[in-house]
mmCIF file of C-alpha atoms in Angstrom:
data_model
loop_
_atom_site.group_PDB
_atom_site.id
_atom_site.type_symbol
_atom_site.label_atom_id
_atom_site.label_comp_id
_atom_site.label_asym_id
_atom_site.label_seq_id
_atom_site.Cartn_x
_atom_site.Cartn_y
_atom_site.Cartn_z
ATOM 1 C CA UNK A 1 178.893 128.441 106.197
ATOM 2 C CA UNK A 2 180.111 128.101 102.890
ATOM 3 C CA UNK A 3 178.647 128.599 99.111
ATOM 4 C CA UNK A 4 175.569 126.233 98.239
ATOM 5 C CA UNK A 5 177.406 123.168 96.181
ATOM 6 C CA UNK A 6 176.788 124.340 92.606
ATOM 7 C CA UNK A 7 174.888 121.685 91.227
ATOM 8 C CA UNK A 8 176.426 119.619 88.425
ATOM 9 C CA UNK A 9 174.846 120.613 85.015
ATOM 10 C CA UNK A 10 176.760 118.092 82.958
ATOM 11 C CA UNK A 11 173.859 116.213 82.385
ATOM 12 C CA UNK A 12 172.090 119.010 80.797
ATOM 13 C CA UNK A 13 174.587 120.282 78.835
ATOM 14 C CA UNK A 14 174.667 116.914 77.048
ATOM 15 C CA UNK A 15 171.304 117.141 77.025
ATOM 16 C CA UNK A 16 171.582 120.118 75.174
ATOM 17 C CA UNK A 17 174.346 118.682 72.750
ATOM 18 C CA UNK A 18 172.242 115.473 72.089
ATOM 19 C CA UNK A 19 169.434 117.661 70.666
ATOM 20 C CA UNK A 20 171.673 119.976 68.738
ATOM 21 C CA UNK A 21 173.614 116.809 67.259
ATOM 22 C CA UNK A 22 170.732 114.624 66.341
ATOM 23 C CA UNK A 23 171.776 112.017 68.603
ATOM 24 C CA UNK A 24 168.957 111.810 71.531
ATOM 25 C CA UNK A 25 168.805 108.407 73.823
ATOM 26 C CA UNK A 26 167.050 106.154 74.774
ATOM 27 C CA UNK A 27 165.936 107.218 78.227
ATOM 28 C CA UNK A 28 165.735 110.517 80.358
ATOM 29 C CA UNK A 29 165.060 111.652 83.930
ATOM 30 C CA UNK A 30 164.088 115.214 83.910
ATOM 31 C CA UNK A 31 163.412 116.770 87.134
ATOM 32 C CA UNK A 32 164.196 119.981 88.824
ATOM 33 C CA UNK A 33 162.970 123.274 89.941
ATOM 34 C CA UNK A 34 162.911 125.276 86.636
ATOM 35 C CA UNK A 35 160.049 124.177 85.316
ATOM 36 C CA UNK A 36 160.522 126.273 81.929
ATOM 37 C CA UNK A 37 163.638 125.214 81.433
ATOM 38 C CA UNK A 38 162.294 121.825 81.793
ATOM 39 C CA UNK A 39 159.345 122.001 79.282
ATOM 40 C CA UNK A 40 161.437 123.646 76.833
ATOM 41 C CA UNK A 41 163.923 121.472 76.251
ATOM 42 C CA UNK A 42 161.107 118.076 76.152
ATOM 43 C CA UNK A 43 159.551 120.296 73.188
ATOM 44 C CA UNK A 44 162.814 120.429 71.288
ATOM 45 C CA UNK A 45 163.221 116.463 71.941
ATOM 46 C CA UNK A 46 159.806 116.051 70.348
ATOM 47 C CA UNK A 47 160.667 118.357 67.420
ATOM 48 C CA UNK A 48 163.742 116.890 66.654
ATOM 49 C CA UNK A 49 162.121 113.036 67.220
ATOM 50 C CA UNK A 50 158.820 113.379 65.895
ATOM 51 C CA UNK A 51 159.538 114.253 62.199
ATOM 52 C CA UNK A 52 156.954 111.923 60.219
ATOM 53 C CA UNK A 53 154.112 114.170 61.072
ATOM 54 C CA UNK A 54 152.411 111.379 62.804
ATOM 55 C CA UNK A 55 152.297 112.775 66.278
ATOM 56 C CA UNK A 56 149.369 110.806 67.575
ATOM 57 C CA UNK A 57 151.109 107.231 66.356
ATOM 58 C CA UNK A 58 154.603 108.000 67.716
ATOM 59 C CA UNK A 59 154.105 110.222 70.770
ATOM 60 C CA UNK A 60 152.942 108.458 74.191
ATOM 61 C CA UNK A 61 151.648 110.182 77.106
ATOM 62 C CA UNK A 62 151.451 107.744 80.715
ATOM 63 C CA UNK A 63 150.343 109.604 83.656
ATOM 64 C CA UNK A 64 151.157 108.128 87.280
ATOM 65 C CA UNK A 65 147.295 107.200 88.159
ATOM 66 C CA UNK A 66 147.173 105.433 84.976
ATOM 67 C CA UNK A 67 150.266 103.652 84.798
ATOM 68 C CA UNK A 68 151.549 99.692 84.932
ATOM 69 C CA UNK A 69 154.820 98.311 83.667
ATOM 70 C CA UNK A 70 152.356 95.939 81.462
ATOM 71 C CA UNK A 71 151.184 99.791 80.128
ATOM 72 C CA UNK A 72 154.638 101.352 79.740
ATOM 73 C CA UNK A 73 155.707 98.081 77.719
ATOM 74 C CA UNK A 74 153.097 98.220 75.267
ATOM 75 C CA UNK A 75 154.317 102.050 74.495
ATOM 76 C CA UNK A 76 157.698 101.095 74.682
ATOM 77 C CA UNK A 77 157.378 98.129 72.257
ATOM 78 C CA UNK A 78 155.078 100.429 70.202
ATOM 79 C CA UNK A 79 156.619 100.220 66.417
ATOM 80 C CA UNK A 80 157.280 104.035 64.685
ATOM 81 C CA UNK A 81 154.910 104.512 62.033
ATOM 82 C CA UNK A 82 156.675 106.877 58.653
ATOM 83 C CA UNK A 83 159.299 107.959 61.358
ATOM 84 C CA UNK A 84 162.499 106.683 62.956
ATOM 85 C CA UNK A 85 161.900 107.161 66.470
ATOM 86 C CA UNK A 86 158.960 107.415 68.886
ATOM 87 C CA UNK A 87 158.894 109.130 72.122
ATOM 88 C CA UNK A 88 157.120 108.416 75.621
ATOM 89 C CA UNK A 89 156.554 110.578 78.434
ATOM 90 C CA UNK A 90 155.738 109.302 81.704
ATOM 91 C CA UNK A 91 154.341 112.104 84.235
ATOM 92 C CA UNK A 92 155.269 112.206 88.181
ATOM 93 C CA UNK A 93 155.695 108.372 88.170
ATOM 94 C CA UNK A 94 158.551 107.228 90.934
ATOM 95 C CA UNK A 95 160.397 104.603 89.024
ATOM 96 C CA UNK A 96 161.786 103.602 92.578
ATOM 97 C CA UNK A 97 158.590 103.429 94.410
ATOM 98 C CA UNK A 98 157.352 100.705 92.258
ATOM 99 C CA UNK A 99 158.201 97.176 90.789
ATOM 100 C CA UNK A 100 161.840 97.918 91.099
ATOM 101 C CA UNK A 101 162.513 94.995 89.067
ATOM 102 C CA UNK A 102 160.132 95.107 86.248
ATOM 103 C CA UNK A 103 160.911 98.399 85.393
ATOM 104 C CA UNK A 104 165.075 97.547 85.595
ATOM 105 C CA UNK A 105 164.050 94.980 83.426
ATOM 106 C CA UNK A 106 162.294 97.003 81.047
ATOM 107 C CA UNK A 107 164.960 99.769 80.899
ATOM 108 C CA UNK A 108 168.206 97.853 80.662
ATOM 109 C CA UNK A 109 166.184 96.432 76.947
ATOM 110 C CA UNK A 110 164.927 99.521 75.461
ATOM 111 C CA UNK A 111 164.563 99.278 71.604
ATOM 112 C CA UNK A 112 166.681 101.626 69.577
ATOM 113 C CA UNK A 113 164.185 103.289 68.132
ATOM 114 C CA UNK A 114 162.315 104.815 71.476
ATOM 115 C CA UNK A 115 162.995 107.406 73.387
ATOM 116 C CA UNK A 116 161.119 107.034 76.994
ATOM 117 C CA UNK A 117 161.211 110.331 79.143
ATOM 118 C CA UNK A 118 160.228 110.186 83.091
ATOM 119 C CA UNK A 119 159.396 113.651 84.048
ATOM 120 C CA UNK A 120 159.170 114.808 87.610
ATOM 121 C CA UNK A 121 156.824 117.739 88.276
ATOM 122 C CA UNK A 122 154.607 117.424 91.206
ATOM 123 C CA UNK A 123 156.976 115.148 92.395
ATOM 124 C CA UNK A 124 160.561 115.217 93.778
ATOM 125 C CA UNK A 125 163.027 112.333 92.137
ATOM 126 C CA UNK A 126 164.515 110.934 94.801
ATOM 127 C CA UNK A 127 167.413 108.227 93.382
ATOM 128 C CA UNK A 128 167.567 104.517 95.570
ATOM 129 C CA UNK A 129 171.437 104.058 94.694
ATOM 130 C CA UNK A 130 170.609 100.905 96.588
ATOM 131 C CA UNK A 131 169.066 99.495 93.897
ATOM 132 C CA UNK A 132 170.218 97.882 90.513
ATOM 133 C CA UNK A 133 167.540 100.491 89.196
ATOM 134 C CA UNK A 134 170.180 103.054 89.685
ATOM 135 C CA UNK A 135 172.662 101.597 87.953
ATOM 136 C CA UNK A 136 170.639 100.881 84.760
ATOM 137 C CA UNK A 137 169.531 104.286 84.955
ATOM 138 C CA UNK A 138 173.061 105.760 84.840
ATOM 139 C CA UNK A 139 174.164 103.415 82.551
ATOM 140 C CA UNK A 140 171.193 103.367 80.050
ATOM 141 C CA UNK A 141 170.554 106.933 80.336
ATOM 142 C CA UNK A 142 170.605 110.216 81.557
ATOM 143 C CA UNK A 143 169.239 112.441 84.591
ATOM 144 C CA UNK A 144 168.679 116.172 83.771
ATOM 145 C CA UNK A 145 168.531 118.356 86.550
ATOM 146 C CA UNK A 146 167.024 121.700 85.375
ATOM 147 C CA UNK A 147 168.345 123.823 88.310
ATOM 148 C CA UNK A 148 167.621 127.674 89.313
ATOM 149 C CA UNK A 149 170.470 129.260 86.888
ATOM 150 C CA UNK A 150 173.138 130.946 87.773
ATOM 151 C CA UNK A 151 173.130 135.107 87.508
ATOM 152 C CA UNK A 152 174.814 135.233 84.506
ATOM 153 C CA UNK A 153 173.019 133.232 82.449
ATOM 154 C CA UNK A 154 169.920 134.578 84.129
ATOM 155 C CA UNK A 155 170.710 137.939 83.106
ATOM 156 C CA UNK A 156 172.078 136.763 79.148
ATOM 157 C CA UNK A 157 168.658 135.289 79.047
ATOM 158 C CA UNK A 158 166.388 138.298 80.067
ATOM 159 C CA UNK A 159 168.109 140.569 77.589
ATOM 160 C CA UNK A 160 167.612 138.103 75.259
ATOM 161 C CA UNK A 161 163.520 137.577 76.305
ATOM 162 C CA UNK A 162 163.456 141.430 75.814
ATOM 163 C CA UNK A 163 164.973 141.682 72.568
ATOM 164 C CA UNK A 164 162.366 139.258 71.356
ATOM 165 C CA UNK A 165 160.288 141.845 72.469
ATOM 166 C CA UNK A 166 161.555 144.749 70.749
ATOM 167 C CA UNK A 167 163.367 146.445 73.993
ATOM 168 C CA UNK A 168 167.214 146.542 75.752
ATOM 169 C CA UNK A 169 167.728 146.311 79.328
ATOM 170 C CA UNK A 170 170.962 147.041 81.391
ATOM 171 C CA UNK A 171 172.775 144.468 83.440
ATOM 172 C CA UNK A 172 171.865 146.242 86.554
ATOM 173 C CA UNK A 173 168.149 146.215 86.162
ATOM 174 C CA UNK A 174 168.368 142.571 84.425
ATOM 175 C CA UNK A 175 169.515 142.140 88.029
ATOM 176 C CA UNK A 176 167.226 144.118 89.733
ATOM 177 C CA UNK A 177 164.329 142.174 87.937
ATOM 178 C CA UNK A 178 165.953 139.011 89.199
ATOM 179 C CA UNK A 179 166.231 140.414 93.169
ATOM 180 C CA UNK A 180 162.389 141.950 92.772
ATOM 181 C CA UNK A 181 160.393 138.828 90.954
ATOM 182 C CA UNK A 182 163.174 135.684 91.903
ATOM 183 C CA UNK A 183 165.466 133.162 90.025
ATOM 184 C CA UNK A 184 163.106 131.178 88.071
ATOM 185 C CA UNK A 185 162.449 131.108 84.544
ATOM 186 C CA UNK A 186 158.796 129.952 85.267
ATOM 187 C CA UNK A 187 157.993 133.226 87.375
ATOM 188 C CA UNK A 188 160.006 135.658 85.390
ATOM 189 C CA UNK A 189 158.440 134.930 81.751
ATOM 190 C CA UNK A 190 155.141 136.064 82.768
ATOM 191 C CA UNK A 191 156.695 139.162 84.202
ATOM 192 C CA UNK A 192 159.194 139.784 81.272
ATOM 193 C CA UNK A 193 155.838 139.791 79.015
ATOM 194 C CA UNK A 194 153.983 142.582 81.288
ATOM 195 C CA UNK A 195 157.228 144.685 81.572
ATOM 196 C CA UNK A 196 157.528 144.759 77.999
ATOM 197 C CA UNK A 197 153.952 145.781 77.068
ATOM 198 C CA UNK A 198 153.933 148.232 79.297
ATOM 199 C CA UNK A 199 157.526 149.781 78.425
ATOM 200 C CA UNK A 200 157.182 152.699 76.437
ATOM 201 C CA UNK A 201 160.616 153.357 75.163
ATOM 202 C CA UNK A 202 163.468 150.928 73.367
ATOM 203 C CA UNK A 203 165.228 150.583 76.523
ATOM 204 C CA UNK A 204 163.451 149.226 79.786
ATOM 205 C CA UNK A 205 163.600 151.227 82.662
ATOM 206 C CA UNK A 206 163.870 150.332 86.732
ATOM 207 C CA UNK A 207 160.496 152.502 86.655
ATOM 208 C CA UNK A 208 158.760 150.322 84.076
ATOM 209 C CA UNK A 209 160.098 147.324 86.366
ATOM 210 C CA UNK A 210 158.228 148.760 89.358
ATOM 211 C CA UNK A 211 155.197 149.827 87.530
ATOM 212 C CA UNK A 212 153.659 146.319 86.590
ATOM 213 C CA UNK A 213 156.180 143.996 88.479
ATOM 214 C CA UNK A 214 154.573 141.827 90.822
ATOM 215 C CA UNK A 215 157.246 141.375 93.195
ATOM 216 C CA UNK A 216 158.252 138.315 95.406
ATOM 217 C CA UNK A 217 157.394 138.737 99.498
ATOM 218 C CA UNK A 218 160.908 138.771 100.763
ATOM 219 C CA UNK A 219 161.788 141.722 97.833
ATOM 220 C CA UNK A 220 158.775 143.788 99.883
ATOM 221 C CA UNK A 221 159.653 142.937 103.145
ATOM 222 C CA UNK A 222 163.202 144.601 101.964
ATOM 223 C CA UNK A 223 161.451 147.564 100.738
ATOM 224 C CA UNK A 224 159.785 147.916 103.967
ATOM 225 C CA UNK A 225 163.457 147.742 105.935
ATOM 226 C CA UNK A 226 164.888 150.225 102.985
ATOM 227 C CA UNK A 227 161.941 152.543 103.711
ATOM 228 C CA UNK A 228 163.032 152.625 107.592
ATOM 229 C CA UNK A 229 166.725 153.035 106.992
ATOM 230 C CA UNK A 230 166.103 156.158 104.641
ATOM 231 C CA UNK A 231 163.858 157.681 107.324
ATOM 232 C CA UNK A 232 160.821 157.460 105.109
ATOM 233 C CA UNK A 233 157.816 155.936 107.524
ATOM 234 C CA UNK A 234 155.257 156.655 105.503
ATOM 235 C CA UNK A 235 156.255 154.617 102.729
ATOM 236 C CA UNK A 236 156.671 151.674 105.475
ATOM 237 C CA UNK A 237 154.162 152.125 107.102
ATOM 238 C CA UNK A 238 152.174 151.953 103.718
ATOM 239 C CA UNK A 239 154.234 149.079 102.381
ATOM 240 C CA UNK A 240 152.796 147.062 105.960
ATOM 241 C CA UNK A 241 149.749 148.370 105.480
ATOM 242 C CA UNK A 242 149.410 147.169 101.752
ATOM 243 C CA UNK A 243 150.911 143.377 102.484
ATOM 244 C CA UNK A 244 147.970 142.977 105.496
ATOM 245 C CA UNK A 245 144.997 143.877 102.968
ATOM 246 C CA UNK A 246 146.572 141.114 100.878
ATOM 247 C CA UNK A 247 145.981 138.987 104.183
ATOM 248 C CA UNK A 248 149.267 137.789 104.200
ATOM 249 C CA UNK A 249 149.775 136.675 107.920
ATOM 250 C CA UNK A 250 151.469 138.577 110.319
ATOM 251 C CA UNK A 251 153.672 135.675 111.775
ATOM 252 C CA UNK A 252 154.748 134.632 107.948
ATOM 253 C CA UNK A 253 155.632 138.534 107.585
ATOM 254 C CA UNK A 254 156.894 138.833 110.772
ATOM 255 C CA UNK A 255 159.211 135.174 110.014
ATOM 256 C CA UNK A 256 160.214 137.356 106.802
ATOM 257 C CA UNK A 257 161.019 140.256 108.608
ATOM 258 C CA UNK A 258 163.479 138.833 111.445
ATOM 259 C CA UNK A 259 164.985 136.883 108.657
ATOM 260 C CA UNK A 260 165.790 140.206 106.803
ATOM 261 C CA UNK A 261 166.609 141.804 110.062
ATOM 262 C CA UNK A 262 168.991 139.308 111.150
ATOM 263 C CA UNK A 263 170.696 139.582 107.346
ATOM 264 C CA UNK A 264 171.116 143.286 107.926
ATOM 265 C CA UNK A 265 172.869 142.525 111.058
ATOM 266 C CA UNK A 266 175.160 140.533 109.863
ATOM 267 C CA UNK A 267 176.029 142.907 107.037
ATOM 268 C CA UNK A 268 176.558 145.297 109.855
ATOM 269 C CA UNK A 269 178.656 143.258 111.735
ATOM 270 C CA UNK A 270 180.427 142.929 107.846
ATOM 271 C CA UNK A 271 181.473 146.456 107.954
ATOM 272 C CA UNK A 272 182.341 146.908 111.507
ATOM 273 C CA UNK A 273 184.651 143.902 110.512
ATOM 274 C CA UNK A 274 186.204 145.131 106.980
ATOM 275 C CA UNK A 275 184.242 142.320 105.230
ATOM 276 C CA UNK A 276 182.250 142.502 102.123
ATOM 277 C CA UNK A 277 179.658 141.086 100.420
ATOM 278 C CA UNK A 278 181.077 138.098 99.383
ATOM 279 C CA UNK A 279 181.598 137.199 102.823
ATOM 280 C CA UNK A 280 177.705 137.592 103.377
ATOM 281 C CA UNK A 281 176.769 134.927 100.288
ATOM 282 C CA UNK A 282 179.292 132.377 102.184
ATOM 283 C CA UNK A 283 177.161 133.028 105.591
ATOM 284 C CA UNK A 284 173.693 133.129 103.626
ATOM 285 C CA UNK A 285 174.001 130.867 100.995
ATOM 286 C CA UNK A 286 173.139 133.627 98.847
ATOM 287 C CA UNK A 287 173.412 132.680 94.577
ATOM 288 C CA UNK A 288 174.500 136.036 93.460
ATOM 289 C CA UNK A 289 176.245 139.152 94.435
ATOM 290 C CA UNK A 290 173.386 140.862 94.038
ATOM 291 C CA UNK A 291 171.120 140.987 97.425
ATOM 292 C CA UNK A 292 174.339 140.882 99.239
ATOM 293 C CA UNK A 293 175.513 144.172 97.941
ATOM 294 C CA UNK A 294 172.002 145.578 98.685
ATOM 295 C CA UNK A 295 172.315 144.070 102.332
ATOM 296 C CA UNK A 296 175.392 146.063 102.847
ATOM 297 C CA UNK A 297 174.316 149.155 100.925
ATOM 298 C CA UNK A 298 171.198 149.117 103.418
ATOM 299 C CA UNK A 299 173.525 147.914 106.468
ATOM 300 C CA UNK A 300 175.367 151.126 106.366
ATOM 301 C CA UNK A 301 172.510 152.953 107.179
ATOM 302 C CA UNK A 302 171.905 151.529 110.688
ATOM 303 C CA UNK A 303 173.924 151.085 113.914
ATOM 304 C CA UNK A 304 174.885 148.289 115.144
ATOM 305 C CA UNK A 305 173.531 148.663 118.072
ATOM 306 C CA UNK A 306 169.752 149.279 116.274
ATOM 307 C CA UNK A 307 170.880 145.821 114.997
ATOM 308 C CA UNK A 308 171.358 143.825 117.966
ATOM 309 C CA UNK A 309 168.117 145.596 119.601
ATOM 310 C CA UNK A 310 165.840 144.522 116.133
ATOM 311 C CA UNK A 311 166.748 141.030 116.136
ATOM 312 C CA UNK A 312 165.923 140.876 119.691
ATOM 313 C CA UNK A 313 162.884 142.198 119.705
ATOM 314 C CA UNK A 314 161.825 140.275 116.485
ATOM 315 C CA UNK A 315 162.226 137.230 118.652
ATOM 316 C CA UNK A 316 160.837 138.578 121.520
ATOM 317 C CA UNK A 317 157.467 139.555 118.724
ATOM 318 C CA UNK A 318 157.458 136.254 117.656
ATOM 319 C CA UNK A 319 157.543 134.704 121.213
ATOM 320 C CA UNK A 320 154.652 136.980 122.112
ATOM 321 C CA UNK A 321 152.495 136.140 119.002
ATOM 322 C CA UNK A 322 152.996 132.433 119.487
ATOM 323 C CA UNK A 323 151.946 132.091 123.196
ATOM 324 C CA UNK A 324 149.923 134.648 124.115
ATOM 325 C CA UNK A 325 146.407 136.477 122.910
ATOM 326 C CA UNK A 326 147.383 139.509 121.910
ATOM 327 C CA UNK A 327 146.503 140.268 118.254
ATOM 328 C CA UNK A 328 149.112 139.725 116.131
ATOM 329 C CA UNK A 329 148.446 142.265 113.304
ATOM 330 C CA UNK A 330 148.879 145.327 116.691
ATOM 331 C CA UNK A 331 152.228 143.445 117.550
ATOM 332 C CA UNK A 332 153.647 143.430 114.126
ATOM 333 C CA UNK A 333 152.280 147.313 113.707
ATOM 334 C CA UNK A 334 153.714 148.090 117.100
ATOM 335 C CA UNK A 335 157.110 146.453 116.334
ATOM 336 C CA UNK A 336 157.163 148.306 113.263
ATOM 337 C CA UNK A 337 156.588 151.776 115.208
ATOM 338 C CA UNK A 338 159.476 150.646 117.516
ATOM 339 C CA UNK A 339 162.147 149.671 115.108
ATOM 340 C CA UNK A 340 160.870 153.308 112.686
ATOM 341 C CA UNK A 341 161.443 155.385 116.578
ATOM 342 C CA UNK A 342 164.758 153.653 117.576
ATOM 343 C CA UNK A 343 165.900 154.447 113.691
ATOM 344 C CA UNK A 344 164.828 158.063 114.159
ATOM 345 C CA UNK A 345 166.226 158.397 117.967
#
């Protein structure tokens, strides 16, 4: 399997440029998974457009419930009052699910002076290349795909979020943030915000991290393998016994759990075979070093043999909690118990 296809960022890096120069379009397409990303950049196109201080004459809103080309053209052909430029957002409308026609109409004429924005939120864009709506799109415009970013900007951008704050924070805990909470901007804001409040010194600390961090399910499940491989049941037992009172369902965990099971024994298998951690992103699709090198930091810990016998019985779990009565919250408990004996043995 080999790396996920980085996704072409072109677009929003010229994005990026048109803001900085002063030279913003006529039309965008913004879409994508970070959100944050996403809503920052629309409020620097409105700062930079809307510069008459007549918001509420040269700013358009047009959700998808209320919206009609016949709507969007009276926007669109909606002369700037004391300001160059006006700008109109359209929310979670599918420019291809619609009058296909009308709207390439509409696009491939745009006066100079607007700038119309289609934003994608609740919904996915989905391009027809089929149609001549695609074309006009590319041609007329662009379409920004704000995508998960990359570990290296992630981690510029946390150290910056916490200097705004007042505090530092090492590469390796920037990371550690990133593997605990997830990739996305959206999440990690929030979490930057606690962190820092609670942080006590200049520099953030892994402890401060764990203290108010509200960590992501798989980063949990992890600590629940990590407990097993250091011997500590207890703590895995407790780290179960905490993700059940939060009525998180045992076959979701349990889905988790083989999946992280499986990773460590590949990671095993890594070792056994002189291969490294880049050799686990290629297999897992993985977007940074990061919870590879954990996988085979924890992989060396177990046997490969205590591999091979935890996926199977994983599967053999989720078999049992699918077709027969037994109650699945005593199966996962059990399976736990069995993989913490085997690990002991």
């Amino acid at each position: 399997m080999a790396f996920k296809k980085k996704t072409d960022d072109s677009a929003y890096r010229d994005l990026k440029k048109d803001i900085t120069a002063g030279s913003i379009g006529n039309l965008y397409i913004l879409h994508g998974e970070e959100v944050y990303l996403r809503e920052y950049y629309l409020g620097k196109m409105k700062e930079a457009l809307l510069t008459g201080g007549l918001d509420d004459f040269n700013f358009h809103t047009l959700g998808a419930k209320d919206f009609s080309i016949h709507k969007l053209r009276e926007l669109v052909d909606a002369m700037p009052m004391m300001s160059e430029r006006t700008l109109v957002v359209v929310s979670d409308y599918d420019i291809y699910k619609g009058d296909k026609e009308a709207m390439a109409d509409l696009l491939s004429d745009l006066p100079d002076y607007v700038c119309l924005v289609f934003v994608y939120d609740v919904i996915e864009y989905k391009a027809d290349n089929r149609a001549k709506l695609a074309k006009i799109v590319k041609e007329k415009g662009r379409v920004v795909d704000f995508a998960r970013q990359d570990q290296g900007d992630l981690t510029d951008w946390i150290a910056r979020r916490f200097r705004a704050l007042g505090h530092d924070i090492s590469t390796d805990d920037a990371r550690y943030l990133i593997f605990l909470c997830g990739d996305l901007m959206t999440g990690l804001i929030s979490e930057i915000g606690k962190i820092g409040s609670y942080a006590k010194e200049k520099r953030v600390t892994r402890r401060d991290i764990d203290a108010v961090a509200t960590p992501q399910l798989d980063a949990v499940v992890f600590q629940l393998t990590d407990a097993i491989a250091a011997g500590d049941f207890d703590k895995a037992f407790s780290v179960l016994g905490d993700l059940l009172h939060m009525q998180e369902a045992p076959i979701k965990l349990l889905s988790i759990l083989g999946r992280q099971i499986r990773q460590l024994y590949t990671a095993r298998l890594a070792i056994e075979n002189g291969k490294g951690a880049k050799w686990l992103m290629e297999l897992w699709s993985l977007r940074s070093a990061y919870p590879a090198e954990k996988l085979v930091q924890s992989a060396r810990k177990f046997s490969l043999e205590w591999c091979r016998r935890a996926v199977l019985r994983c599967e053999e779990i989720d078999l049992a909690m699918k077709s027969t009565g037994a109650d699945a919250e005593e199966l996962l408990t059990g399976l736990l118990l069995e993989l913490a004996a085997k690990k002991a043995s």
